[in-house]
Coordinates of C-alpha atoms in Angstrom, one line a residue:
Chain Q
X1 CA 41.5 60.8 20.0
X2 CA 43.4 57.7 19.4
X3 CA 47.1 57.8 20.4
X4 CA 49.7 56.9 17.7
X5 CA 52.8 57.3 19.6
X6 CA 54.5 54.0 19.8
X7 CA 55.3 53.2 23.5
X8 CA 59.1 53.2 24.3
X9 CA 58.9 49.6 25.2
X10 CA 57.5 48.7 21.8
X11 CA 60.2 50.5 20.0
X12 CA 62.7 48.7 22.2
X13 CA 61.1 45.4 21.5
X14 CA 61.3 46.1 17.8
X15 CA 64.8 46.9 18.0
X16 CA 65.8 44.0 20.1
X17 CA 64.0 41.5 17.9
X18 CA 65.5 43.0 14.8
X19 CA 69.0 42.7 16.3
X20 CA 68.6 39.1 17.3
X21 CA 67.3 38.4 13.9
X22 CA 70.1 40.2 12.2
X23 CA 72.6 37.7 13.9
X24 CA 71.1 35.3 11.4
X25 CA 69.7 37.2 8.6
X26 CA 68.1 36.6 5.2
X27 CA 70.8 34.4 4.0
X28 CA 70.5 32.0 6.9
X29 CA 66.8 31.7 6.3
X30 CA 67.0 31.2 2.6
X31 CA 69.7 28.5 2.9
X32 CA 67.8 26.6 5.5
X33 CA 64.6 26.9 3.4
X34 CA 66.4 25.7 0.2
X35 CA 68.0 22.8 1.8
X36 CA 65.0 21.6 3.8
X37 CA 66.7 22.7 7.1
X38 CA 65.0 24.3 10.1
X39 CA 65.6 27.5 11.8
X40 CA 65.8 26.1 15.3
X41 CA 68.8 28.4 16.2
X42 CA 67.0 31.5 15.5
X43 CA 63.9 30.2 17.2
X44 CA 66.0 29.4 20.3
X45 CA 67.7 32.8 20.4
X46 CA 64.3 34.5 20.2
X47 CA 63.1 32.2 22.9
X48 CA 66.1 33.0 25.1
X49 CA 65.2 36.7 24.9
X50 CA 61.6 36.0 25.9
X51 CA 60.1 36.9 22.3
X52 CA 58.8 33.5 21.2
X53 CA 56.5 33.6 24.5
X54 CA 56.0 37.3 24.6
X55 CA 52.2 36.8 24.9
X56 CA 52.2 34.0 27.2
X57 CA 51.4 34.4 31.1
X58 CA 54.4 35.4 33.1
X59 CA 53.7 32.7 35.7
X60 CA 54.7 30.1 33.2
X61 CA 57.8 32.0 31.9
X62 CA 56.0 34.0 29.3
X63 CA 56.5 37.7 28.9
X64 CA 53.0 38.7 30.1
X65 CA 52.3 40.8 26.9
X66 CA 49.6 40.3 24.4
X67 CA 49.2 39.5 20.8
X68 CA 50.2 43.1 19.9
X69 CA 53.7 42.3 21.1
X70 CA 53.6 39.0 19.4
X71 CA 52.8 40.8 16.3
X72 CA 55.9 42.9 16.6
X73 CA 58.0 39.8 17.0
X74 CA 56.4 38.3 13.9
X75 CA 56.8 41.5 11.8
X76 CA 60.4 42.3 13.0
X77 CA 61.7 38.8 12.3
X78 CA 60.0 38.9 8.8
X79 CA 61.4 42.4 8.1
X80 CA 64.8 41.0 9.0
X81 CA 64.3 38.4 6.1
X82 CA 63.4 35.4 8.5
X83 CA 59.5 35.2 8.5
X84 CA 58.7 32.4 11.0
X85 CA 55.5 30.5 10.2
X86 CA 55.3 28.7 13.4
X87 CA 55.0 31.8 15.4
X88 CA 51.5 32.1 14.3
X89 CA 50.9 28.4 14.8
X90 CA 52.6 27.8 18.2
X91 CA 52.7 31.1 19.9
X92 CA 49.6 32.6 18.4
X93 CA 47.1 29.7 18.2
X94 CA 48.3 27.0 20.4
X95 CA 49.8 29.5 23.0
X96 CA 46.6 31.7 23.2
X97 CA 44.2 28.6 23.4
X98 CA 46.1 27.1 26.3
X99 CA 46.6 30.3 28.1
X100 CA 42.8 31.0 27.9
X101 CA 41.2 27.6 28.2
X102 CA 43.9 25.1 29.5
X103 CA 43.5 23.9 33.0
X104 CA 46.0 25.0 35.6
X105 CA 47.8 21.6 35.3
X106 CA 48.0 21.8 31.4
X107 CA 49.3 25.2 31.5
X108 CA 52.0 24.4 34.0
X109 CA 53.0 21.4 32.0
X110 CA 53.1 22.8 28.4
X111 CA 53.3 26.7 28.5
X112 CA 56.9 26.8 29.9
X113 CA 58.2 25.0 26.9
X114 CA 56.4 27.1 24.6
X115 CA 57.4 30.3 26.5
X116 CA 61.1 29.6 26.4
X117 CA 61.1 28.4 22.8
X118 CA 62.5 24.9 23.9
X119 CA 59.3 23.3 22.5
X120 CA 56.6 24.1 19.9
X121 CA 52.8 23.0 19.9
X122 CA 51.4 22.9 16.3
X123 CA 47.7 22.8 15.4
X124 CA 45.8 20.4 13.5
X125 CA 42.2 21.3 12.2
X126 CA 42.2 21.2 8.3
X127 CA 41.0 18.0 6.8
X128 CA 40.7 16.9 3.1
X129 CA 36.9 17.3 3.3
X130 CA 36.8 20.1 5.8
X131 CA 38.9 23.1 4.9
X132 CA 37.2 26.3 5.6
X133 CA 34.1 24.6 6.8
X134 CA 35.3 23.3 10.2
X135 CA 31.5 21.8 10.6
X136 CA 32.6 19.0 8.4
X137 CA 35.4 17.8 10.5
X138 CA 35.3 14.0 10.4
X139 CA 38.3 13.1 12.6
X140 CA 36.7 11.6 15.6
X141 CA 37.6 11.1 19.2
X142 CA 35.7 8.3 20.8
X143 CA 35.5 7.7 24.6
X144 CA 37.0 4.5 25.9
X145 CA 36.9 4.2 29.6
X146 CA 38.7 7.3 30.8
X147 CA 40.7 7.6 27.5
X148 CA 39.8 9.2 24.1
X149 CA 40.7 7.3 20.9
X150 CA 41.3 9.5 17.8
X151 CA 40.7 8.3 14.4
X152 CA 40.7 10.4 10.9
X153 CA 43.0 12.2 8.6
X154 CA 44.3 15.9 8.8
X155 CA 46.3 17.7 6.1
X156 CA 48.3 20.8 5.6
X157 CA 49.6 20.6 9.1
X158 CA 52.6 22.8 9.5
X159 CA 55.7 21.9 11.4
X160 CA 54.7 18.5 12.9
X161 CA 58.2 17.5 12.6
X162 CA 59.5 20.4 14.8
X163 CA 57.0 19.9 17.5
X164 CA 56.5 17.3 20.3
X165 CA 52.8 17.9 20.7
X166 CA 50.0 19.3 18.6
X167 CA 46.5 20.6 19.4
X168 CA 44.1 18.5 17.4
X169 CA 40.4 19.5 16.7
X170 CA 38.1 16.3 16.6
X171 CA 34.5 15.3 16.7
X172 CA 33.5 13.9 19.9
X173 CA 30.5 11.6 19.6
X174 CA 27.8 12.9 21.7
X175 CA 24.7 10.9 22.5
X176 CA 21.6 12.1 21.1
X177 CA 23.4 14.5 18.4
X178 CA 23.9 13.8 14.9
X179 CA 27.2 14.3 13.1
X180 CA 27.9 17.7 11.5
X181 CA 27.2 19.8 14.5
X182 CA 29.9 22.1 15.4
X183 CA 28.8 21.6 19.2
X184 CA 30.4 18.0 18.8
X185 CA 33.9 19.4 18.5
X186 CA 36.7 19.1 21.0
X187 CA 40.3 19.9 21.4
X188 CA 43.0 17.5 22.5
X189 CA 46.8 17.8 23.0
X190 CA 48.4 14.8 21.1
X191 CA 52.0 13.7 21.1
X192 CA 53.4 14.0 17.6
X193 CA 55.1 10.5 18.1
X194 CA 52.0 8.8 19.5
X195 CA 51.5 5.2 18.5
X196 CA 49.0 5.0 15.6
X197 CA 49.8 8.4 14.3
X198 CA 51.4 8.6 10.9
X199 CA 52.7 11.5 9.2
X200 CA 53.6 12.1 5.4
X201 CA 55.2 15.3 4.1
X202 CA 53.1 17.1 1.5
X203 CA 55.6 18.5 -1.2
X204 CA 54.6 22.2 -1.7
X205 CA 56.2 25.1 -3.4
X206 CA 56.2 27.4 -0.5
X207 CA 59.9 27.6 -0.2
X208 CA 59.8 28.0 3.7
X209 CA 61.8 26.1 6.1
X210 CA 58.6 24.7 7.8
X211 CA 57.2 21.6 6.2
X212 CA 53.5 20.5 5.7
X213 CA 52.1 17.2 6.6
X214 CA 49.1 14.9 6.2
X215 CA 48.4 13.0 9.3
X216 CA 46.6 9.8 9.7
X217 CA 45.2 9.0 13.2
X218 CA 44.7 5.3 13.6
X219 CA 43.1 4.7 16.9
X220 CA 45.5 7.2 18.6
X221 CA 44.9 7.1 22.4
X222 CA 45.2 9.9 24.7
X223 CA 44.4 10.2 28.4
X224 CA 41.6 12.4 29.9
X225 CA 44.3 15.0 30.8
X226 CA 44.7 15.7 27.1
X227 CA 41.3 17.3 26.5
X228 CA 41.4 21.0 26.6
X229 CA 38.4 22.6 28.1
X230 CA 35.1 20.6 27.9
X231 CA 34.1 18.0 25.5
X232 CA 31.9 19.7 22.8
X233 CA 33.2 23.0 23.4
X234 CA 36.1 22.8 20.9
X235 CA 35.0 25.3 18.3
X236 CA 34.5 28.2 20.8
X237 CA 38.1 27.4 22.0
X238 CA 39.5 27.4 18.6
X239 CA 37.9 30.7 17.9
X240 CA 39.9 32.4 20.6
X241 CA 43.1 31.3 18.7
X242 CA 41.9 32.2 15.2
X243 CA 42.1 36.0 15.6
X244 CA 45.8 35.9 17.1
X245 CA 46.6 33.5 14.2
X246 CA 45.3 36.1 11.7
X247 CA 47.0 39.0 13.3
X248 CA 50.3 37.1 13.6
X249 CA 49.8 36.2 9.8
X250 CA 49.2 39.7 8.8
X251 CA 52.2 40.8 10.8
X252 CA 54.3 38.3 8.9
X253 CA 53.1 39.7 5.6
X254 CA 53.7 43.3 6.6
X255 CA 57.3 42.3 7.8
X256 CA 58.1 40.7 4.4
X257 CA 56.6 43.8 2.7
X258 CA 59.0 46.0 4.7
X259 CA 62.0 43.8 3.9
X260 CA 61.2 43.8 0.1
X261 CA 60.6 47.5 0.0
X262 CA 63.8 48.4 2.1
X263 CA 65.8 46.2 -0.4
X264 CA 64.2 47.7 -3.5
X265 CA 64.6 51.3 -2.2
X266 CA 68.3 50.7 -1.6
X267 CA 68.8 49.1 -5.0
X268 CA 66.7 52.0 -6.8
X269 CA 69.0 54.6 -5.0
X270 CA 72.2 52.8 -6.0
X271 CA 71.6 51.4 -9.4
X272 CA 72.3 53.7 -12.4
X273 CA 71.5 53.1 -15.9
X274 CA 71.3 56.3 -17.6
X275 CA 73.6 58.5 -15.4
X276 CA 71.2 58.9 -12.5
X277 CA 69.7 56.4 -9.9
X278 CA 66.8 54.4 -11.4
X279 CA 64.7 55.4 -8.2
X280 CA 64.6 58.8 -9.9
X281 CA 62.3 57.5 -12.6
X282 CA 58.7 57.5 -11.4
X283 CA 57.9 54.3 -13.4
X284 CA 60.3 52.8 -10.8
X285 CA 59.5 55.0 -7.7
X286 CA 55.6 55.1 -8.0
X287 CA 54.9 51.3 -7.8
X288 CA 57.4 51.2 -4.6
X289 CA 55.6 54.2 -3.1
X290 CA 52.1 52.7 -3.8
X291 CA 53.3 49.5 -2.2
X292 CA 54.7 51.3 0.9
X293 CA 51.3 52.9 1.3
X294 CA 49.5 49.5 1.1
X295 CA 51.9 47.9 3.8
X296 CA 51.6 50.9 6.1
X297 CA 47.8 50.7 6.0
X298 CA 47.8 47.1 6.7
X299 CA 50.2 47.6 9.7
X300 CA 47.7 50.0 11.0
X301 CA 44.8 47.6 10.9
X302 CA 47.0 44.8 12.3
X303 CA 47.8 46.9 15.3
X304 CA 44.2 47.9 15.8
X305 CA 43.2 44.2 15.6
X306 CA 45.7 43.3 18.2
X307 CA 44.8 46.0 20.4
X308 CA 41.1 44.9 20.2
X309 CA 42.0 41.3 20.9
X310 CA 44.2 42.2 23.9
X311 CA 41.5 44.3 25.3
X312 CA 39.1 41.4 25.0
X313 CA 36.9 43.5 22.4
X314 CA 35.4 41.9 19.4
X315 CA 38.4 41.4 17.1
X316 CA 37.1 39.3 14.3
X317 CA 36.3 42.1 11.6
X318 CA 39.5 43.9 12.4
X319 CA 41.6 40.6 12.3
X320 CA 40.1 39.5 9.0
X321 CA 40.5 42.9 7.5
X322 CA 44.1 43.1 8.6
X323 CA 45.1 39.7 7.3
X324 CA 43.3 40.4 4.0
X325 CA 45.0 43.8 3.5
X326 CA 48.5 42.5 4.7
X327 CA 48.7 39.4 2.5
X328 CA 47.8 41.6 -0.6
X329 CA 50.1 44.4 0.6
X330 CA 52.9 42.1 1.2
X331 CA 52.5 40.4 -2.2
X332 CA 52.2 43.8 -3.8
X333 CA 55.4 45.0 -2.1
X334 CA 57.4 41.9 -3.0
X335 CA 56.3 41.9 -6.7
X336 CA 57.0 45.6 -7.0
X337 CA 60.5 44.9 -5.2
X338 CA 61.3 42.2 -7.7
X339 CA 60.3 44.3 -10.6
X340 CA 62.5 47.0 -9.7
X341 CA 65.4 44.7 -9.6
X342 CA 65.0 43.6 -13.1
X343 CA 66.5 40.1 -13.8
X344 CA 68.2 40.4 -10.4
X345 CA 64.9 40.2 -8.8
X346 CA 64.7 36.4 -9.6
X347 CA 68.3 35.8 -8.6
X348 CA 68.9 33.8 -5.4
X349 CA 71.6 36.2 -4.3
X350 CA 69.2 39.1 -4.2
X351 CA 67.0 37.2 -1.7
X352 CA 63.6 38.3 -2.8
X353 CA 61.9 35.7 -5.0
X354 CA 62.1 32.9 -2.4
X355 CA 59.8 34.8 -0.1
X356 CA 56.9 34.8 -2.6
X357 CA 55.7 31.4 -1.6
X358 CA 55.2 32.3 2.1
X359 CA 53.2 35.5 1.0
X360 CA 51.2 33.5 -1.4
X361 CA 50.4 30.8 1.2
X362 CA 49.4 33.5 3.6
X363 CA 46.8 34.8 1.1
X364 CA 45.2 31.4 1.4
X365 CA 45.8 30.5 4.9
X366 CA 44.8 30.6 7.7
X367 CA 41.7 31.9 6.1
X368 CA 41.3 32.6 2.4
X369 CA 40.8 35.9 0.8
X370 CA 37.5 34.8 -0.2
X371 CA 36.2 33.7 3.2
X372 CA 37.2 37.1 4.5
X373 CA 35.2 38.9 1.7
X374 CA 32.2 36.7 2.7
X375 CA 32.7 37.7 6.3
X376 CA 33.0 41.4 5.6
X377 CA 30.0 41.2 3.2
X378 CA 27.8 39.4 5.8
X379 CA 29.0 41.0 9.2
X380 CA 30.2 44.4 8.1
X381 CA 27.7 45.2 5.3
X382 CA 24.6 43.0 6.4
X383 CA 24.5 41.1 3.1
X384 CA 22.8 37.8 2.8
X385 CA 25.0 34.8 3.6
X386 CA 26.3 33.3 0.3
X387 CA 27.0 29.7 1.4
Chain R
X1 CA 80.5 44.3 43.6
X2 CA 78.9 47.6 42.8
X3 CA 79.9 48.5 39.1
X4 CA 79.4 52.0 37.6
X5 CA 79.2 52.0 33.9
X6 CA 79.6 55.4 32.0
X7 CA 76.9 55.2 29.3
X8 CA 76.9 57.9 26.6
X9 CA 73.8 58.7 24.7
X10 CA 74.4 59.8 21.2
X11 CA 72.5 60.9 18.0
X12 CA 71.6 57.7 16.2
X13 CA 74.7 57.0 14.1
X14 CA 72.5 55.6 11.4
X15 CA 71.4 59.4 10.5
X16 CA 73.8 61.8 9.2
X17 CA 75.2 64.0 12.1
X18 CA 75.2 67.9 11.9
X19 CA 77.7 70.2 13.4
X20 CA 76.5 73.7 14.8
X21 CA 77.9 76.4 12.4
X22 CA 78.7 78.6 15.4
X23 CA 80.5 76.3 17.9
X24 CA 81.3 73.4 15.5
X25 CA 80.0 71.0 18.1
X26 CA 77.7 68.1 17.3
X27 CA 74.0 69.0 17.3
X28 CA 72.2 66.8 19.8
X29 CA 68.6 67.2 19.2
X30 CA 65.7 64.6 19.3
X31 CA 66.1 60.9 20.4
X32 CA 69.4 59.9 21.4
X33 CA 70.5 56.2 21.6
X34 CA 73.0 54.2 23.7
X35 CA 76.4 54.4 22.1
X36 CA 77.1 51.0 20.9
X37 CA 80.7 51.0 22.2
X38 CA 79.2 51.4 25.8
X39 CA 77.2 48.3 25.3
X40 CA 80.3 46.3 26.0
X41 CA 80.9 48.0 29.4
X42 CA 77.3 47.5 30.3
X43 CA 77.5 43.8 29.5
X44 CA 80.8 43.3 31.3
X45 CA 79.5 45.3 34.4
X46 CA 76.3 43.1 34.4
X47 CA 78.5 39.8 34.3
X48 CA 80.7 40.9 37.0
X49 CA 77.8 42.1 39.2
X50 CA 75.8 39.0 38.6
X51 CA 78.8 36.8 39.6
X52 CA 79.2 38.7 42.8
X53 CA 75.6 39.5 43.6
X54 CA 76.3 43.1 42.9
X55 CA 74.4 45.7 40.8
X56 CA 75.2 48.1 37.8
X57 CA 74.7 51.9 38.1
X58 CA 74.7 53.9 35.0
X59 CA 76.2 57.3 34.8
X60 CA 75.5 59.5 31.8
X61 CA 75.5 63.1 30.9
X62 CA 73.1 64.2 28.2
X63 CA 71.1 67.1 27.1
X64 CA 67.3 67.6 27.6
X65 CA 66.9 65.0 30.2
X66 CA 67.3 62.4 27.5
X67 CA 66.9 58.8 28.8
X68 CA 66.1 56.7 25.7
X69 CA 69.7 55.4 25.6
X70 CA 69.7 54.7 29.3
X71 CA 66.3 52.8 29.0
X72 CA 68.2 50.5 26.7
X73 CA 71.1 49.7 29.2
X74 CA 68.4 49.4 32.0
X75 CA 66.6 46.9 29.8
X76 CA 69.8 45.0 29.5
X77 CA 69.8 44.7 33.3
X78 CA 71.5 47.8 34.9
X79 CA 69.8 48.5 38.2
X80 CA 69.5 52.3 38.1
X81 CA 70.9 55.2 36.4
X82 CA 72.2 58.8 37.2
X83 CA 71.6 61.3 34.5
X84 CA 73.2 64.7 34.7
X85 CA 71.5 67.2 32.3
X86 CA 71.9 70.9 32.4
X87 CA 71.7 73.6 29.8
X88 CA 74.8 75.1 30.9
X89 CA 76.7 71.8 29.9
X90 CA 76.2 72.5 26.1
X91 CA 79.5 72.7 24.4
X92 CA 81.4 70.9 27.1
X93 CA 84.9 69.6 26.2
X94 CA 86.2 66.3 27.3
X95 CA 87.8 67.6 30.6
X96 CA 84.4 69.2 31.5
X97 CA 82.6 66.0 30.8
X98 CA 85.1 64.1 32.9
X99 CA 84.6 66.6 35.8
X100 CA 80.9 66.1 35.7
X101 CA 81.1 62.4 35.3
X102 CA 83.4 62.2 38.3
X103 CA 81.1 64.2 40.5
X104 CA 78.2 61.8 39.6
X105 CA 80.3 58.6 39.9
X106 CA 81.5 59.6 43.4
X107 CA 77.8 59.7 44.5
X108 CA 77.4 56.1 43.6
X109 CA 80.5 55.0 45.5
X110 CA 81.4 52.3 43.1
X111 CA 84.0 49.4 43.4
X112 CA 84.6 49.5 39.8
X113 CA 84.1 52.1 36.9
X114 CA 83.9 50.9 33.4
X115 CA 83.9 53.1 30.3
X116 CA 84.4 52.6 26.6
X117 CA 87.8 53.5 25.1
X118 CA 86.1 56.4 23.3
X119 CA 82.6 57.5 22.2
X120 CA 81.3 56.9 18.8
X121 CA 80.4 60.6 18.2
X122 CA 83.3 62.4 20.1
X123 CA 86.2 60.1 19.6
X124 CA 88.7 62.1 21.8
X125 CA 89.3 59.0 23.8
X126 CA 90.5 61.1 26.7
X127 CA 87.6 61.1 29.1
X128 CA 88.4 57.6 30.8
X129 CA 91.8 58.6 32.2
X130 CA 90.7 62.2 33.0
X131 CA 88.0 60.6 35.0
X132 CA 90.4 58.1 36.9
X133 CA 92.6 61.2 37.6
X134 CA 89.7 63.2 39.0
X135 CA 88.4 60.3 41.1
X136 CA 92.0 59.5 42.4
X137 CA 91.7 56.0 41.1
X138 CA 94.2 53.8 39.2
X139 CA 93.3 53.4 35.6
X140 CA 93.6 50.7 33.0
X141 CA 92.8 51.6 29.4
X142 CA 92.0 49.4 26.4
X143 CA 91.1 46.2 28.4
X144 CA 90.2 43.4 26.0
X145 CA 89.8 41.0 29.0
X146 CA 89.0 41.6 32.5
X147 CA 88.5 39.6 35.7
X148 CA 88.3 40.7 39.3
X149 CA 89.7 38.6 42.1
X150 CA 90.2 39.4 45.9
X151 CA 89.9 43.1 45.2
X152 CA 92.2 43.2 42.2
X153 CA 91.4 43.8 38.7
X154 CA 93.4 41.6 36.3
X155 CA 93.2 42.9 32.8
X156 CA 94.7 42.2 29.4
X157 CA 95.5 45.6 28.0
X158 CA 95.5 45.8 24.2
X159 CA 98.7 47.3 22.6
X160 CA 100.0 47.6 19.1
X161 CA 102.3 44.7 19.7
X162 CA 99.9 42.3 21.4
X163 CA 98.6 42.9 25.1
X164 CA 100.1 43.6 28.5
X165 CA 98.8 41.7 31.6
X166 CA 98.0 44.4 34.1
X167 CA 96.9 44.4 37.7
X168 CA 95.4 47.2 39.7
X169 CA 93.6 47.3 43.0
X170 CA 89.9 48.3 43.4
X171 CA 88.5 50.7 43.1
X172 CA 89.6 51.6 39.7
X173 CA 88.5 53.0 36.2
X174 CA 88.9 50.5 33.4
X175 CA 88.2 51.3 29.7
X176 CA 87.2 48.3 27.7
X177 CA 87.4 47.6 24.0
X178 CA 84.6 46.4 21.8
X179 CA 84.6 42.7 22.0
X180 CA 85.7 42.4 25.6
X181 CA 82.4 40.5 25.9
X182 CA 79.4 40.0 23.7
X183 CA 76.6 42.3 24.8
X184 CA 73.2 40.8 25.2
X185 CA 70.1 42.2 23.6
X186 CA 67.4 43.5 25.9
X187 CA 64.9 40.6 26.6
X188 CA 61.2 41.4 26.8
X189 CA 61.2 41.1 30.6
X190 CA 64.2 43.4 30.7
X191 CA 62.5 45.9 28.5
X192 CA 59.3 45.8 30.7
X193 CA 61.3 45.9 34.0
X194 CA 63.2 49.0 32.7
X195 CA 60.1 51.0 32.7
X196 CA 60.1 51.1 36.5
X197 CA 63.8 51.4 37.2
X198 CA 65.0 54.6 38.9
X199 CA 66.7 57.4 37.0
X200 CA 68.2 60.0 39.3
X201 CA 68.2 63.2 37.4
X202 CA 70.7 65.8 38.6
X203 CA 71.7 69.5 37.4
X204 CA 75.1 71.1 38.1
X205 CA 73.9 72.6 41.3
X206 CA 73.2 69.1 42.7
X207 CA 76.8 68.3 42.0
X208 CA 78.3 71.4 43.4
X209 CA 79.8 72.4 40.0
X210 CA 80.1 76.0 39.0
X211 CA 78.5 76.4 35.6
X212 CA 81.4 78.8 34.6
X213 CA 83.8 75.8 34.8
X214 CA 81.9 73.6 32.2
X215 CA 80.1 73.9 29.1
X216 CA 81.2 76.3 26.4
X217 CA 82.2 78.8 29.0
X218 CA 84.6 76.4 30.7
X219 CA 85.9 74.7 27.7
X220 CA 89.6 74.7 27.4
X221 CA 89.4 73.3 23.9
X222 CA 87.9 75.2 21.1
X223 CA 87.3 74.0 17.7
X224 CA 88.3 76.8 15.5
X225 CA 87.3 75.4 12.0
X226 CA 85.8 72.3 10.4
X227 CA 86.7 71.2 7.1
X228 CA 85.2 68.2 5.0
X229 CA 87.4 65.1 4.8
X230 CA 88.9 64.7 1.4
X231 CA 87.1 62.3 -0.7
X232 CA 89.0 59.2 -1.2
X233 CA 89.8 58.1 -4.7
X234 CA 87.6 55.6 -6.2
X235 CA 90.3 53.0 -6.2
X236 CA 91.2 50.8 -9.1
X237 CA 88.5 48.5 -10.4
X238 CA 90.0 45.2 -11.7
X239 CA 87.8 43.7 -14.3
X240 CA 88.4 40.0 -14.6
X241 CA 89.8 39.0 -18.0
X242 CA 91.1 35.7 -16.7
X243 CA 94.1 37.5 -15.0
X244 CA 92.3 39.3 -12.2
X245 CA 93.9 37.1 -9.4
X246 CA 97.3 37.9 -10.8
X247 CA 96.8 41.4 -10.7
X248 CA 95.3 41.5 -7.2
X249 CA 98.3 39.6 -5.9
X250 CA 100.6 42.1 -7.7
X251 CA 98.8 44.9 -6.0
X252 CA 98.9 43.3 -2.5
X253 CA 102.5 42.5 -3.0
X254 CA 103.3 46.2 -3.9
X255 CA 101.6 47.2 -0.6
X256 CA 103.9 44.6 1.1
X257 CA 100.9 42.8 2.8
X258 CA 101.8 39.5 1.3

C-alpha cells in the first residue's frame, strides 16, 4: 500500500525553507511587488541554503534531489507569503531541461549558477500567434556558418530582467521540411543582453515582483555551443521541463492556499462580533473547511505527480490534474479567506488580496485550465480530440 | 578543537504543554524538537570547530530514543551525537540530568562544552554549572560573546549592569545566551547528510550510573503542587480621541521609564 509517512528529511526541508522565508515574510514580498522591486535577497538566502537548486545534480552544486523537493520549496515559500514565480521557470523548466539534455560542457557552465541561486535562467516559448499551440512557433533560428541567427517575437516571458540568460524555443529551418512541423523546433541558450535582442515590459495586473516582457529577436547571433540537444529535437526537450513546471506551479498554488487559510482561521478564531469568535458560525467556518479540503487534495496530487516524474514514470496526467486542482483550490482558499475578513480582506495590511493575481495567472499559465480539460478528456477518458 | 554541545530535545513549544497529574513533571510524548535556545550553542560550536578543523559532538538525554531534535542539529553540521535514553530517567531533576550529561560528555573527551543558559521547557538554569562541577571543569555562564585563543576561553559574560570579560583555560563548560551567534538553518545538503551521521545510543548501564540515583527515584527535588499562573489584567486600553499620545506619555512617566 502507498506510504503516506512524510520522510523526516522532507519535514526538515519544509521547516528550514519556512524559516528562511519567515526571515523575509509576507510584508517584504508585498512591498517588493507593490514597488516594482525584486525578491533577490530571499532568492539568495534560499540559494545559499541549497533550496533553489534542490533538484539539480550534486556534481554541479545542486542538492541531488528531485522535483518533489523543489515542490516543497515552492510550497513553503508561498505558504510563508512569498510565492516565487521564477522557481517554476528557472529551477523547474530550465534546470530540469539542462540537467537532462544539456551537454557536459553546458551543464558545467550554467548549472552551478542556477544551483547556488546566483543566476537565473528564464524560458521563452510563448509567442503572440503561438500560445498553447507550440506547433505554430514562428521565431526562427537560421544556420549561418557555425552560428545560429534568431529572429522573431516572444511574449509573456517572465523575469527576463532578473536573468543573464534564457532558454529560447525557435524553429530551425530544416531542408525538405515545411514550416509548421514540431520536429523543426530547437532550444537555444541566449544571453538576455545579446545584441539585436530588445525587451519591452508588458504591464500586467498580476501584482507579483516578477515582470513580464515582450521580446524582439532581430538577427540575434549565438554560437553552436548554445544549441541544447540536437537541432529539431527541441519539442521533446521542452516536454521534459513542462511537467516539473506544472508541479512547481501547483505547489505555489497550494502554498498560497495554506497561507490564506492559516490567516483566515486565525482571524476567525480571534474576531468577535456577537460575543463569540466568528469562526463559531458555520457560514464562516464551512467555506474555510471546504477550501482546506480542496487544498489538501491538490497537495496529494501534486506529490503524486512529483513522485512519478522523479521516478521517470509518465507524469503528464498527474501533473496536469495537480496543476488544475491546485490553481482552483488556491483561488478558492484565497477567496474564502478574503470573505471571512470582510472589508479587511481587501486591506493591504491584511496581506491577502495582493496574492489574487498570482493565483489567477497560474490558472492560465503555464497551461490553461481548458487545455488540461482537453488533455484529460482525450487521454484519460479516450474522447475525440477537440482541436 | 572538539566541541561538545548539550542539546535538549523538548516538546514542540508551539503546542500547549501538559503536566503529569501525579508527578507534576512535563509530559514528553511524541515528537520532540531541538530546543531553540540550544541552536545558539550548536552554531557557536560549529563556528569554533570549523575555524580549527575540529568537530561538534552533541550530547542529549531524552525519552524513547527520540532523535528528531538531534537530527536538526546534525543537519546544521554537527558530526555525531550521543543520546542517553532510559526509562529509569523519567522524572529526573536538574542534578540527575547533570550527572547523566557529565557521564556522556566524559566519553566524548571534549576541549570545550557548550550549553544554553536554561532550557525552554524546564527553566531551572542550574544544569550548566552542575555539569561543570561534576566534570571538574571551570565554568562560565551567560556568555554573550566567546573566542578561544591558545587554549584559553575569552568570554563576555552578561551581567545586569553590562558584561564582565572573563578568561578560563580549556577544557571548560560555557553556557551561552541567545544571540551569541545567529544560528544557521539546515541546508538541503546538511539535511541529507544528517541521515547517515552516527548517533550513539546509551542507557544508564552503559554509563555506569545506578538507576536508583537518578529519575524520580533519585530526585532530590520534588514538585509538590502546581497552580495556574494568575491571569494578568487586561490593562488599560487608550482610545485615541486626539490626546492618546499625552495619556501614553503620562502613563510611561508614572512608571518612571521616561
